[in-house]
Short mmCIF file of C-alpha atoms (C1' of nucleotides) in Angstrom, two decimals:
data_model
loop_
_atom_site.label_atom_id
_atom_site.label_comp_id
_atom_site.label_asym_id
_atom_site.label_seq_id
_atom_site.Cartn_x
_atom_site.Cartn_y
_atom_site.Cartn_z
CA ARG A 1410 -10.34 -34.88 -46.23
CA LEU A 1411 -10.07 -38.21 -44.58
CA ARG A 1412 -7.40 -37.00 -42.23
CA LYS A 1413 -9.35 -33.96 -41.15
CA TRP A 1414 -12.38 -36.13 -40.72
CA GLN A 1415 -10.49 -38.56 -38.59
CA ARG A 1416 -9.20 -35.73 -36.44
CA ARG A 1417 -12.73 -34.49 -35.89
CA ILE A 1418 -13.73 -37.92 -34.79
CA ARG A 1419 -10.80 -38.07 -32.42
CA VAL A 1420 -11.56 -34.64 -31.03
CA SER A 1421 -15.22 -35.34 -30.51
CA ASP A 1422 -14.24 -38.67 -29.05
CA ALA A 1423 -11.99 -36.94 -26.57
CA SER A 1424 -14.63 -34.32 -25.80
CA GLU A 1425 -17.26 -36.92 -25.18
CA ARG A 1426 -14.87 -38.95 -23.11
CA ASN A 1427 -13.95 -35.90 -21.04
CA LEU A 1428 -17.56 -34.90 -20.58
CA ALA A 1429 -18.46 -38.42 -19.54
CA PHE A 1430 -15.58 -38.41 -17.08
CA ALA A 1431 -16.64 -35.03 -15.70
CA LEU A 1432 -20.23 -36.15 -15.24
CA SER A 1433 -19.13 -39.33 -13.51
CA GLU A 1434 -16.93 -37.22 -11.25
CA LEU A 1435 -19.88 -35.02 -10.41
CA ASP A 1436 -21.94 -38.08 -9.55
CA ARG A 1437 -19.16 -39.63 -7.51
CA ILE A 1438 -18.59 -36.51 -5.40
CA ALA A 1439 -22.30 -35.76 -5.13
CA SER A 1440 -23.17 -39.21 -3.88
CA LYS A 1441 -20.28 -39.14 -1.44
CA LEU A 1442 -21.79 -35.95 -0.03
CA GLY A 1443 -25.34 -37.25 -0.23
CA LEU A 1444 -26.50 -34.44 -2.48
CA PRO A 1445 -29.98 -34.51 -4.06
CA ARG A 1446 -30.47 -35.08 -7.77
CA ASN A 1447 -31.39 -31.48 -8.55
CA VAL A 1448 -28.01 -30.31 -7.28
CA ARG A 1449 -26.20 -32.82 -9.48
CA GLU A 1450 -28.22 -31.73 -12.49
CA ASN A 1451 -27.54 -28.09 -11.69
CA ALA A 1452 -23.84 -28.81 -11.45
CA ALA A 1453 -23.96 -30.71 -14.74
CA VAL A 1454 -25.59 -27.72 -16.44
CA LEU A 1455 -22.87 -25.45 -15.08
CA TYR A 1456 -20.17 -27.82 -16.24
CA ARG A 1457 -21.60 -28.10 -19.76
CA GLY A 1458 -21.82 -24.31 -19.85
CA ALA A 1459 -18.17 -24.09 -18.90
CA VAL A 1460 -17.27 -26.55 -21.67
CA GLU A 1461 -19.24 -24.61 -24.28
CA LYS A 1462 -17.46 -21.40 -23.36
CA GLY A 1463 -14.09 -23.10 -23.40
CA LEU A 1464 -13.46 -22.37 -19.76
CA ILE A 1465 -11.81 -25.71 -19.03
CA ARG A 1466 -8.60 -24.80 -20.87
CA GLY A 1467 -5.72 -24.76 -18.48
CA ARG A 1468 -7.81 -26.29 -15.72
CA SER A 1469 -8.35 -29.82 -14.50
CA ILE A 1470 -11.66 -31.54 -15.15
CA GLU A 1471 -11.80 -32.54 -11.50
CA GLY A 1472 -11.27 -28.95 -10.39
CA VAL A 1473 -14.00 -27.55 -12.63
CA ALA A 1474 -16.38 -30.34 -11.63
CA ALA A 1475 -15.75 -29.68 -7.95
CA ALA A 1476 -16.23 -25.93 -8.40
CA ALA A 1477 -19.45 -26.50 -10.38
CA LEU A 1478 -20.75 -28.69 -7.58
CA TYR A 1479 -19.81 -26.11 -4.96
CA ALA A 1480 -21.68 -23.44 -6.91
CA ALA A 1481 -24.68 -25.72 -7.48
CA CYS A 1482 -24.93 -26.46 -3.76
CA ARG A 1483 -25.07 -22.78 -2.95
CA ARG A 1484 -27.52 -22.11 -5.72
CA CYS A 1485 -29.82 -24.82 -4.45
CA ARG A 1486 -29.43 -23.49 -0.90
CA VAL A 1487 -27.89 -26.70 0.40
CA PRO A 1488 -24.34 -25.37 0.81
CA ARG A 1489 -21.29 -27.50 1.38
CA THR A 1490 -18.11 -25.86 2.59
CA LEU A 1491 -15.03 -25.72 0.38
CA ASP A 1492 -13.42 -28.15 2.83
CA GLU A 1493 -16.24 -30.67 2.38
CA ILE A 1494 -16.10 -30.47 -1.41
CA SER A 1495 -12.32 -30.64 -1.27
CA GLU A 1496 -12.32 -33.72 0.91
CA ALA A 1497 -14.86 -35.52 -1.25
CA SER A 1498 -13.20 -34.60 -4.52
CA ARG A 1499 -9.52 -34.73 -3.47
CA VAL A 1500 -9.09 -31.37 -5.22
CA ASP A 1501 -7.24 -28.67 -3.27
CA ARG A 1502 -9.66 -26.20 -1.67
CA LYS A 1503 -7.66 -23.30 -2.98
CA GLU A 1504 -8.13 -24.52 -6.53
CA ILE A 1505 -11.86 -25.06 -6.00
CA GLY A 1506 -12.25 -21.56 -4.63
CA ARG A 1507 -10.27 -20.06 -7.49
CA THR A 1508 -12.17 -22.00 -10.13
CA TYR A 1509 -15.47 -21.17 -8.49
CA ARG A 1510 -14.72 -17.42 -8.73
CA PHE A 1511 -13.69 -17.86 -12.33
CA LEU A 1512 -16.83 -19.81 -13.25
CA SER A 1513 -19.21 -17.44 -11.50
CA ARG A 1514 -17.62 -14.53 -13.29
CA GLU A 1515 -17.41 -16.10 -16.74
CA LEU A 1516 -20.82 -17.75 -16.62
CA GLY A 1517 -22.40 -14.61 -15.21
CA ILE A 1518 -23.57 -16.36 -12.08
CA LYS A 1519 -23.97 -13.96 -9.19
CA LEU A 1520 -24.50 -15.87 -5.99
CA ALA A 1521 -25.35 -14.14 -2.76
CA PRO A 1522 -22.96 -14.79 0.12
CA THR A 1523 -23.79 -18.09 1.83
CA ASN A 1524 -26.58 -17.57 4.34
CA PRO A 1525 -25.92 -19.31 7.69
CA ILE A 1526 -29.61 -20.28 7.74
CA ASP A 1527 -29.04 -22.63 4.82
CA TYR A 1528 -26.78 -24.79 6.99
CA VAL A 1529 -29.35 -25.20 9.78
CA PRO A 1530 -31.52 -28.01 8.35
CA ARG A 1531 -28.54 -30.25 7.63
CA PHE A 1532 -26.71 -29.62 10.91
CA ALA A 1533 -29.92 -29.94 12.96
CA SER A 1534 -30.88 -33.25 11.39
CA GLU A 1535 -27.38 -34.63 11.82
CA LEU A 1536 -27.73 -33.75 15.48
CA GLY A 1537 -31.14 -35.40 15.64
CA LEU A 1538 -32.81 -32.17 16.68
CA PRO A 1539 -36.57 -31.60 16.26
CA GLY A 1540 -38.16 -29.02 13.98
CA GLU A 1541 -38.83 -26.58 16.82
CA VAL A 1542 -35.15 -26.28 17.57
CA GLU A 1543 -34.45 -25.78 13.91
CA SER A 1544 -37.06 -23.03 13.69
CA LYS A 1545 -35.71 -21.36 16.80
CA ALA A 1546 -32.18 -21.40 15.45
CA ILE A 1547 -33.39 -19.84 12.21
CA ALA A 1548 -35.25 -17.14 14.14
CA ILE A 1549 -32.07 -16.38 16.07
CA LEU A 1550 -30.08 -16.11 12.85
CA GLN A 1551 -32.62 -13.76 11.30
CA LYS A 1552 -32.35 -11.44 14.29
CA ALA A 1553 -28.58 -11.75 14.22
CA ALA A 1554 -28.42 -10.76 10.57
CA GLU A 1555 -30.61 -7.70 11.23
CA LYS A 1556 -28.17 -6.55 13.87
CA GLY A 1557 -25.14 -7.16 11.71
CA LEU A 1558 -23.88 -10.01 13.87
CA THR A 1559 -23.26 -12.35 10.93
CA SER A 1560 -21.22 -9.95 8.81
CA GLY A 1561 -17.68 -11.19 8.32
CA ARG A 1562 -18.19 -14.30 10.46
CA GLY A 1563 -18.01 -17.79 9.03
CA PRO A 1564 -21.54 -18.96 8.10
CA THR A 1565 -21.00 -22.41 9.63
CA GLY A 1566 -19.77 -20.95 12.92
CA VAL A 1567 -22.75 -18.62 13.37
CA ALA A 1568 -25.17 -21.37 12.33
CA ALA A 1569 -23.57 -23.75 14.81
CA ALA A 1570 -23.84 -21.26 17.67
CA ALA A 1571 -27.49 -20.54 16.87
CA ILE A 1572 -28.30 -24.25 16.87
CA TYR A 1573 -26.46 -24.74 20.14
CA ILE A 1574 -28.39 -21.89 21.78
CA ALA A 1575 -31.71 -23.11 20.39
CA SER A 1576 -31.05 -26.64 21.59
CA VAL A 1577 -30.39 -25.41 25.12
CA LEU A 1578 -33.36 -23.03 25.17
CA LEU A 1579 -35.80 -25.72 24.05
CA GLY A 1580 -34.49 -28.43 26.35
CA ASN A 1581 -32.88 -30.57 23.64
CA ARG A 1582 -29.33 -29.76 24.59
CA ARG A 1583 -26.43 -30.86 22.43
CA THR A 1584 -22.89 -30.31 23.62
CA GLN A 1585 -20.73 -27.65 22.02
CA ARG A 1586 -18.44 -30.46 21.05
CA ASP A 1587 -21.13 -32.33 19.11
CA VAL A 1588 -22.38 -29.21 17.37
CA ALA A 1589 -18.82 -28.19 16.55
CA GLU A 1590 -18.14 -31.57 14.99
CA VAL A 1591 -21.13 -31.59 12.63
CA ALA A 1592 -20.52 -27.96 11.68
CA GLY A 1593 -16.82 -28.46 11.09
CA VAL A 1594 -15.73 -25.62 13.37
CA THR A 1595 -13.94 -25.58 16.73
CA GLU A 1596 -15.64 -25.28 20.11
CA VAL A 1597 -13.81 -22.00 20.59
CA THR A 1598 -15.61 -20.55 17.59
CA ILE A 1599 -18.99 -21.69 18.91
CA ARG A 1600 -18.22 -20.10 22.27
CA ASN A 1601 -17.22 -16.82 20.65
CA ARG A 1602 -20.35 -16.66 18.49
CA TYR A 1603 -22.47 -17.84 21.40
CA LYS A 1604 -21.28 -14.96 23.58
CA GLU A 1605 -21.87 -12.46 20.83
CA LEU A 1606 -25.38 -13.72 20.00
CA THR A 1607 -26.62 -14.05 23.58
CA GLU A 1608 -25.25 -10.67 24.59
CA HIS A 1609 -26.51 -8.66 21.64
CA LEU A 1610 -29.85 -10.41 21.25
CA ASP A 1611 -30.65 -10.45 24.99
CA ILE A 1612 -31.00 -14.20 25.12
CA ASP A 1613 -31.02 -15.73 28.59
CA VAL A 1614 -29.37 -19.09 28.51
CA THR A 1615 -29.37 -20.09 32.14
CA LEU A 1616 -28.01 -23.55 32.65
CA MET B 109 -17.03 18.41 20.00
CA ASN B 110 -14.58 18.15 17.18
CA ASN B 111 -13.39 21.64 16.22
CA THR B 112 -11.83 20.43 12.98
CA GLY B 113 -15.22 19.60 11.56
CA GLU B 114 -16.24 16.25 10.17
CA ILE B 115 -13.94 15.95 7.19
CA MET B 116 -11.05 14.25 8.92
CA GLU B 117 -12.22 10.71 8.27
CA PRO B 118 -9.56 9.81 5.69
CA LYS B 119 -6.79 9.35 8.26
CA ILE B 120 -4.96 7.17 5.81
CA LYS B 121 -1.85 5.36 6.91
CA ILE B 122 0.69 3.88 4.51
CA VAL B 123 1.79 0.60 6.08
CA ASN B 124 3.89 -0.92 3.33
CA VAL B 125 5.72 0.26 0.22
CA VAL B 126 7.16 -2.04 -2.45
CA VAL B 127 9.86 -0.63 -4.65
CA SER B 128 12.06 -1.97 -7.44
CA THR B 129 15.33 -0.78 -8.92
CA GLN B 130 18.50 -2.00 -10.57
CA ILE B 131 21.89 -1.87 -8.87
CA GLY B 132 24.00 -3.57 -11.53
CA SER B 133 24.09 -6.65 -13.73
CA ASP B 134 25.36 -10.19 -13.38
CA ILE B 135 25.55 -10.01 -9.63
CA ASP B 136 27.29 -12.92 -7.95
CA LEU B 137 24.67 -13.77 -5.35
CA GLU B 138 26.95 -16.26 -3.58
CA GLU B 139 29.45 -13.50 -3.06
CA ALA B 140 26.80 -10.97 -2.05
CA ALA B 141 25.42 -13.46 0.46
CA LEU B 142 28.80 -13.57 2.17
CA ILE B 143 29.13 -9.78 2.22
CA LEU B 144 25.67 -8.96 3.53
CA ASP B 145 24.93 -9.85 7.13
CA ASN B 146 21.41 -11.16 7.35
CA ALA B 147 21.30 -12.63 3.88
CA GLU B 148 19.72 -15.90 2.81
CA TYR B 149 20.37 -17.34 -0.59
CA GLU B 150 18.81 -20.66 -1.52
CA PRO B 151 18.56 -20.82 -5.31
CA GLU B 152 16.81 -24.18 -5.06
CA GLN B 153 13.98 -22.47 -3.24
CA PHE B 154 13.97 -19.02 -4.81
CA PRO B 155 16.24 -17.37 -7.43
CA GLY B 156 16.69 -14.21 -5.39
CA LEU B 157 18.87 -13.42 -2.40
CA VAL B 158 16.87 -12.32 0.65
CA CYS B 159 18.35 -9.64 2.87
CA ARG B 160 16.61 -8.23 5.94
CA LEU B 161 17.59 -4.87 7.40
CA SER B 162 16.57 -3.77 10.88
CA GLU B 163 16.99 -0.07 10.16
CA PRO B 164 14.92 0.67 8.20
CA LYS B 165 12.99 -2.54 8.86
CA VAL B 166 12.64 -3.87 5.34
CA ALA B 167 13.42 -6.95 3.28
CA LEU B 168 15.36 -6.77 0.04
CA LEU B 169 15.35 -9.30 -2.76
CA ILE B 170 18.43 -9.18 -4.96
CA PHE B 171 18.57 -11.02 -8.28
CA ARG B 172 21.41 -12.16 -10.48
CA SER B 173 20.28 -9.64 -13.12
CA GLY B 174 20.95 -6.80 -10.72
CA LYS B 175 17.24 -6.11 -10.21
CA VAL B 176 16.34 -5.40 -6.60
CA ASN B 177 13.00 -5.33 -4.79
CA CYS B 178 12.50 -3.70 -1.43
CA THR B 179 9.42 -4.41 0.69
CA GLY B 180 8.23 -3.41 4.13
CA ALA B 181 9.14 0.28 3.99
CA LYS B 182 6.71 2.91 5.25
CA SER B 183 7.62 5.33 2.47
CA LYS B 184 9.54 5.53 -0.79
CA GLU B 185 12.25 7.49 1.01
CA GLU B 186 12.68 4.75 3.58
CA ALA B 187 13.07 2.19 0.80
CA GLU B 188 15.69 4.40 -0.85
CA VAL B 189 17.65 4.57 2.38
CA ALA B 190 17.59 0.79 2.62
CA ILE B 191 18.78 0.35 -0.95
CA LYS B 192 21.62 2.84 -0.45
CA LYS B 193 22.72 0.86 2.60
CA ILE B 194 23.17 -2.42 0.76
CA ILE B 195 24.73 -0.63 -2.20
CA LYS B 196 27.40 0.82 0.08
CA GLU B 197 28.09 -2.53 1.70
CA LEU B 198 28.47 -4.29 -1.64
CA LYS B 199 30.59 -1.49 -3.13
CA ASP B 200 32.87 -1.37 -0.10
CA ALA B 201 33.42 -5.08 -0.59
CA GLY B 202 34.54 -4.45 -4.13
CA MET B 203 31.52 -5.39 -6.22
CA ASP B 204 30.46 -3.49 -9.35
CA ILE B 205 27.36 -1.64 -8.26
CA ILE B 206 25.43 1.35 -9.63
CA ASP B 207 25.58 4.29 -7.23
CA ASP B 208 22.17 5.93 -6.99
CA PRO B 209 19.78 3.99 -9.17
CA GLU B 210 16.30 5.22 -9.94
CA VAL B 211 13.76 3.50 -7.73
CA LYS B 212 10.20 2.90 -8.80
CA VAL B 213 7.24 2.43 -6.47
CA GLN B 214 5.45 -0.74 -7.56
CA ASN B 215 2.86 -1.00 -4.84
CA MET B 216 1.72 0.63 -1.62
CA VAL B 217 -0.62 -0.67 1.06
CA ALA B 218 -2.68 1.67 3.20
CA THR B 219 -5.20 1.31 6.01
CA ALA B 220 -8.08 3.64 6.84
CA ASP B 221 -11.43 3.78 8.61
CA LEU B 222 -14.72 4.51 6.88
CA GLY B 223 -16.19 5.81 10.10
CA ILE B 224 -19.30 3.66 9.68
CA GLU B 225 -20.04 -0.06 9.89
CA PRO B 226 -21.12 -1.15 6.41
CA ASN B 227 -23.39 -4.11 5.67
CA LEU B 228 -21.11 -6.33 3.61
CA ASP B 229 -23.99 -8.46 2.32
CA ASP B 230 -25.67 -5.41 0.83
CA ILE B 231 -22.48 -4.26 -0.85
CA ALA B 232 -21.86 -7.73 -2.25
CA LEU B 233 -25.37 -7.91 -3.70
CA MET B 234 -25.51 -4.41 -5.13
CA ILE B 235 -22.03 -3.65 -6.38
CA GLU B 236 -20.60 -5.42 -9.40
CA GLY B 237 -17.01 -6.48 -9.16
CA THR B 238 -17.09 -7.25 -5.48
CA GLU B 239 -16.26 -10.59 -3.91
CA TYR B 240 -17.40 -11.50 -0.41
CA GLU B 241 -16.91 -15.04 0.87
CA PRO B 242 -17.07 -14.91 4.67
CA GLU B 243 -16.45 -18.65 4.77
CA GLN B 244 -12.99 -17.97 3.45
CA PHE B 245 -12.13 -14.44 4.52
CA PRO B 246 -14.01 -11.81 6.64
CA GLY B 247 -13.30 -8.94 4.28
CA LEU B 248 -15.15 -7.92 1.13
CA VAL B 249 -12.90 -7.48 -1.91
CA TYR B 250 -13.68 -4.39 -3.96
CA ARG B 251 -11.70 -3.76 -7.16
CA LEU B 252 -11.80 -0.17 -8.41
CA ASP B 253 -11.01 0.80 -11.99
CA ASP B 254 -10.29 4.49 -11.81
CA PRO B 255 -7.58 4.46 -9.29
CA LYS B 256 -6.71 0.87 -10.18
CA VAL B 257 -6.62 -0.43 -6.64
CA VAL B 258 -8.14 -3.17 -4.55
CA VAL B 259 -9.93 -2.32 -1.33
CA LEU B 260 -10.67 -4.82 1.42
CA ILE B 261 -13.69 -3.68 3.43
CA PHE B 262 -14.43 -5.13 6.85
CA GLY B 263 -17.57 -5.15 8.94
CA SER B 264 -15.92 -2.79 11.41
CA GLY B 265 -15.53 -0.13 8.76
CA LYS B 266 -11.77 -0.60 8.71
CA VAL B 267 -10.33 -0.78 5.22
CA VAL B 268 -7.14 -1.90 3.50
CA ILE B 269 -6.20 -0.33 0.18
CA THR B 270 -3.55 -2.03 -1.93
CA GLY B 271 -2.26 -1.85 -5.47
CA LEU B 272 -1.50 1.86 -4.95
CA LYS B 273 1.11 3.53 -7.16
CA LYS B 274 0.48 7.05 -5.89
CA GLU B 275 -0.21 7.95 -2.30
CA GLY B 276 -2.95 10.38 -3.28
CA ASP B 277 -5.01 7.63 -4.92
CA ALA B 278 -5.80 6.23 -1.50
CA GLU B 279 -7.99 9.18 -0.58
CA ILE B 280 -9.63 9.21 -4.01
CA ALA B 281 -10.46 5.53 -3.68
CA LEU B 282 -11.73 6.03 -0.15
CA ASN B 283 -14.05 8.82 -1.21
CA LYS B 284 -15.42 6.72 -4.06
CA ILE B 285 -16.14 3.91 -1.65
CA LEU B 286 -17.89 6.28 0.74
CA GLU B 287 -19.96 7.72 -2.11
CA THR B 288 -20.95 4.26 -3.28
CA LEU B 289 -21.95 3.36 0.26
CA ARG B 290 -24.16 6.44 0.46
CA GLU B 291 -25.85 5.48 -2.81
CA ILE B 292 -26.57 2.03 -1.44
CA GLU B 293 -28.16 3.57 1.63
CA GLU B 294 -30.39 5.73 -0.55
CA ILE B 295 -31.57 2.81 -2.65
CA LYS B 296 -32.24 0.85 0.50
"C1'" DG C 409 0.18 -21.18 -11.69
"C1'" DC C 410 4.11 -21.67 -8.06
"C1'" DT C 411 8.26 -20.18 -5.26
"C1'" DT C 412 9.88 -15.32 -1.74
"C1'" DT C 413 9.20 -10.46 0.69
"C1'" DA C 414 6.32 -7.07 3.81
"C1'" DA C 415 1.96 -5.12 5.84
"C1'" DA C 416 -2.86 -4.25 7.44
"C1'" DA C 417 -7.62 -5.80 8.24
"C1'" DA C 418 -10.93 -9.77 11.32
"C1'" DG C 419 -12.05 -14.56 11.74
"C1'" DT C 420 -10.72 -19.05 12.62
"C1'" DA C 421 -7.45 -22.75 13.91
"C1'" DA C 422 -4.02 -25.13 16.57
"C1'" DC C 423 -0.81 -25.17 19.70
"C1'" DG C 424 0.59 -24.80 24.96
"C1'" DT C 425 -0.59 -23.77 29.87
"C1'" DA D 570 -10.39 -20.92 29.72
"C1'" DC D 571 -6.85 -18.29 28.46
"C1'" DG D 572 -2.66 -16.70 25.42
"C1'" DT D 573 0.34 -17.04 21.56
"C1'" DT D 574 1.39 -18.03 16.93
"C1'" DA D 575 -0.13 -18.72 12.37
"C1'" DC D 576 -2.99 -19.18 8.51
"C1'" DT D 577 -6.97 -17.05 5.21
"C1'" DT D 578 -7.42 -12.35 1.49
"C1'" DT D 579 -5.45 -8.33 -1.51
"C1'" DC D 580 -1.02 -6.04 -4.40
"C1'" DG D 581 3.52 -5.74 -7.21
"C1'" DA D 582 8.25 -6.65 -8.83
"C1'" DA D 583 11.93 -10.10 -9.55
"C1'" DA D 584 13.88 -15.27 -12.37
"C1'" DG D 585 12.77 -19.77 -13.11
"C1'" DC D 586 10.21 -23.87 -12.99
#
DNA sequence: GCTTTAAAAAGTAACGT
DNA sequence: ACGTTACTTTCGAAAGC
């Protein structure tokens, strides 16, 4: 009766309020990371799907929103690392990773492992590198993947090393330190990947 | 040339065995902490008493209920030796302890080598129930249903098998993985 | 879900020298 | 640029938050 009706109103009120909050969270994090509109929309679709399947129970709205955004970024091939999403959302990276696995399983989303190549455009532009360097780095990564040199390595680290090598080869050198900073890895990692790539792909990087 | 043939790949090594048992009930952990040498008991941090033995090199967790966990052993026998050691120490100090309790293997961890360097991306894309996030961890996580175990597969071909209850399941799991890998190669 | 224990795999990180 | 230590992942049991 009236009471049941009132409860329904309350529930739908709460649901709408939560959804509105989630969508504003998605927008807040997305704009902080400078993500394009299609990624935000993709994340919103994922979030609504999670709501419809009751996957939010026992989880925080912020956590699910962050995980949806992480998944959307990968889907749209403009990946952000868990650390970047974590920093922008103030949700623990462990929780984002856990929720992401849960969502991809429950929503039947099978995403391929992040391809290092997808990080190249963003890192290269942040380093102010021209298109030729970007293309060269991508070519290096394609060869590296064929020879199994990317398996098990962090995608950002391999991408960073490829960009560093390409920048040196094409006379637009960036320091390991600068590349490391935009890629969010240490210089040691770039050096390790650099050695591996130049040795196994017969690249002469004479300074 | 190898005179033993080619079927010696599954050189499986058990690197850790987790066992549980019961040595009594209503154990006074404060008292036990004083009796046992390398014992730590901080109920604020964890309800169990932690005791490390150097021979065998294991760690034991003792609870107020009398339940005991032993980790770090290389075999069930080694874990039993460790449990008998603490039982003797506690009994000699006058505590009410069960003499030779039944121990149950709860988990075993093994390492092995596939003998080939698998393409983790291919496995991740073609096999359901696998997780591979190189950004987070270099190994691919493969959960098997038949022997209910989890296998971590690395680009080097090295493998870690955990969740084992029986030692023999390690080889069964390994062979299933190798068979699956062959199927992937055929499809490719 | 977390806390504590042990162990391996390979990559990455953060110290010190 | 090294080297060392330590963290990431997986598993299970325990009692309690």
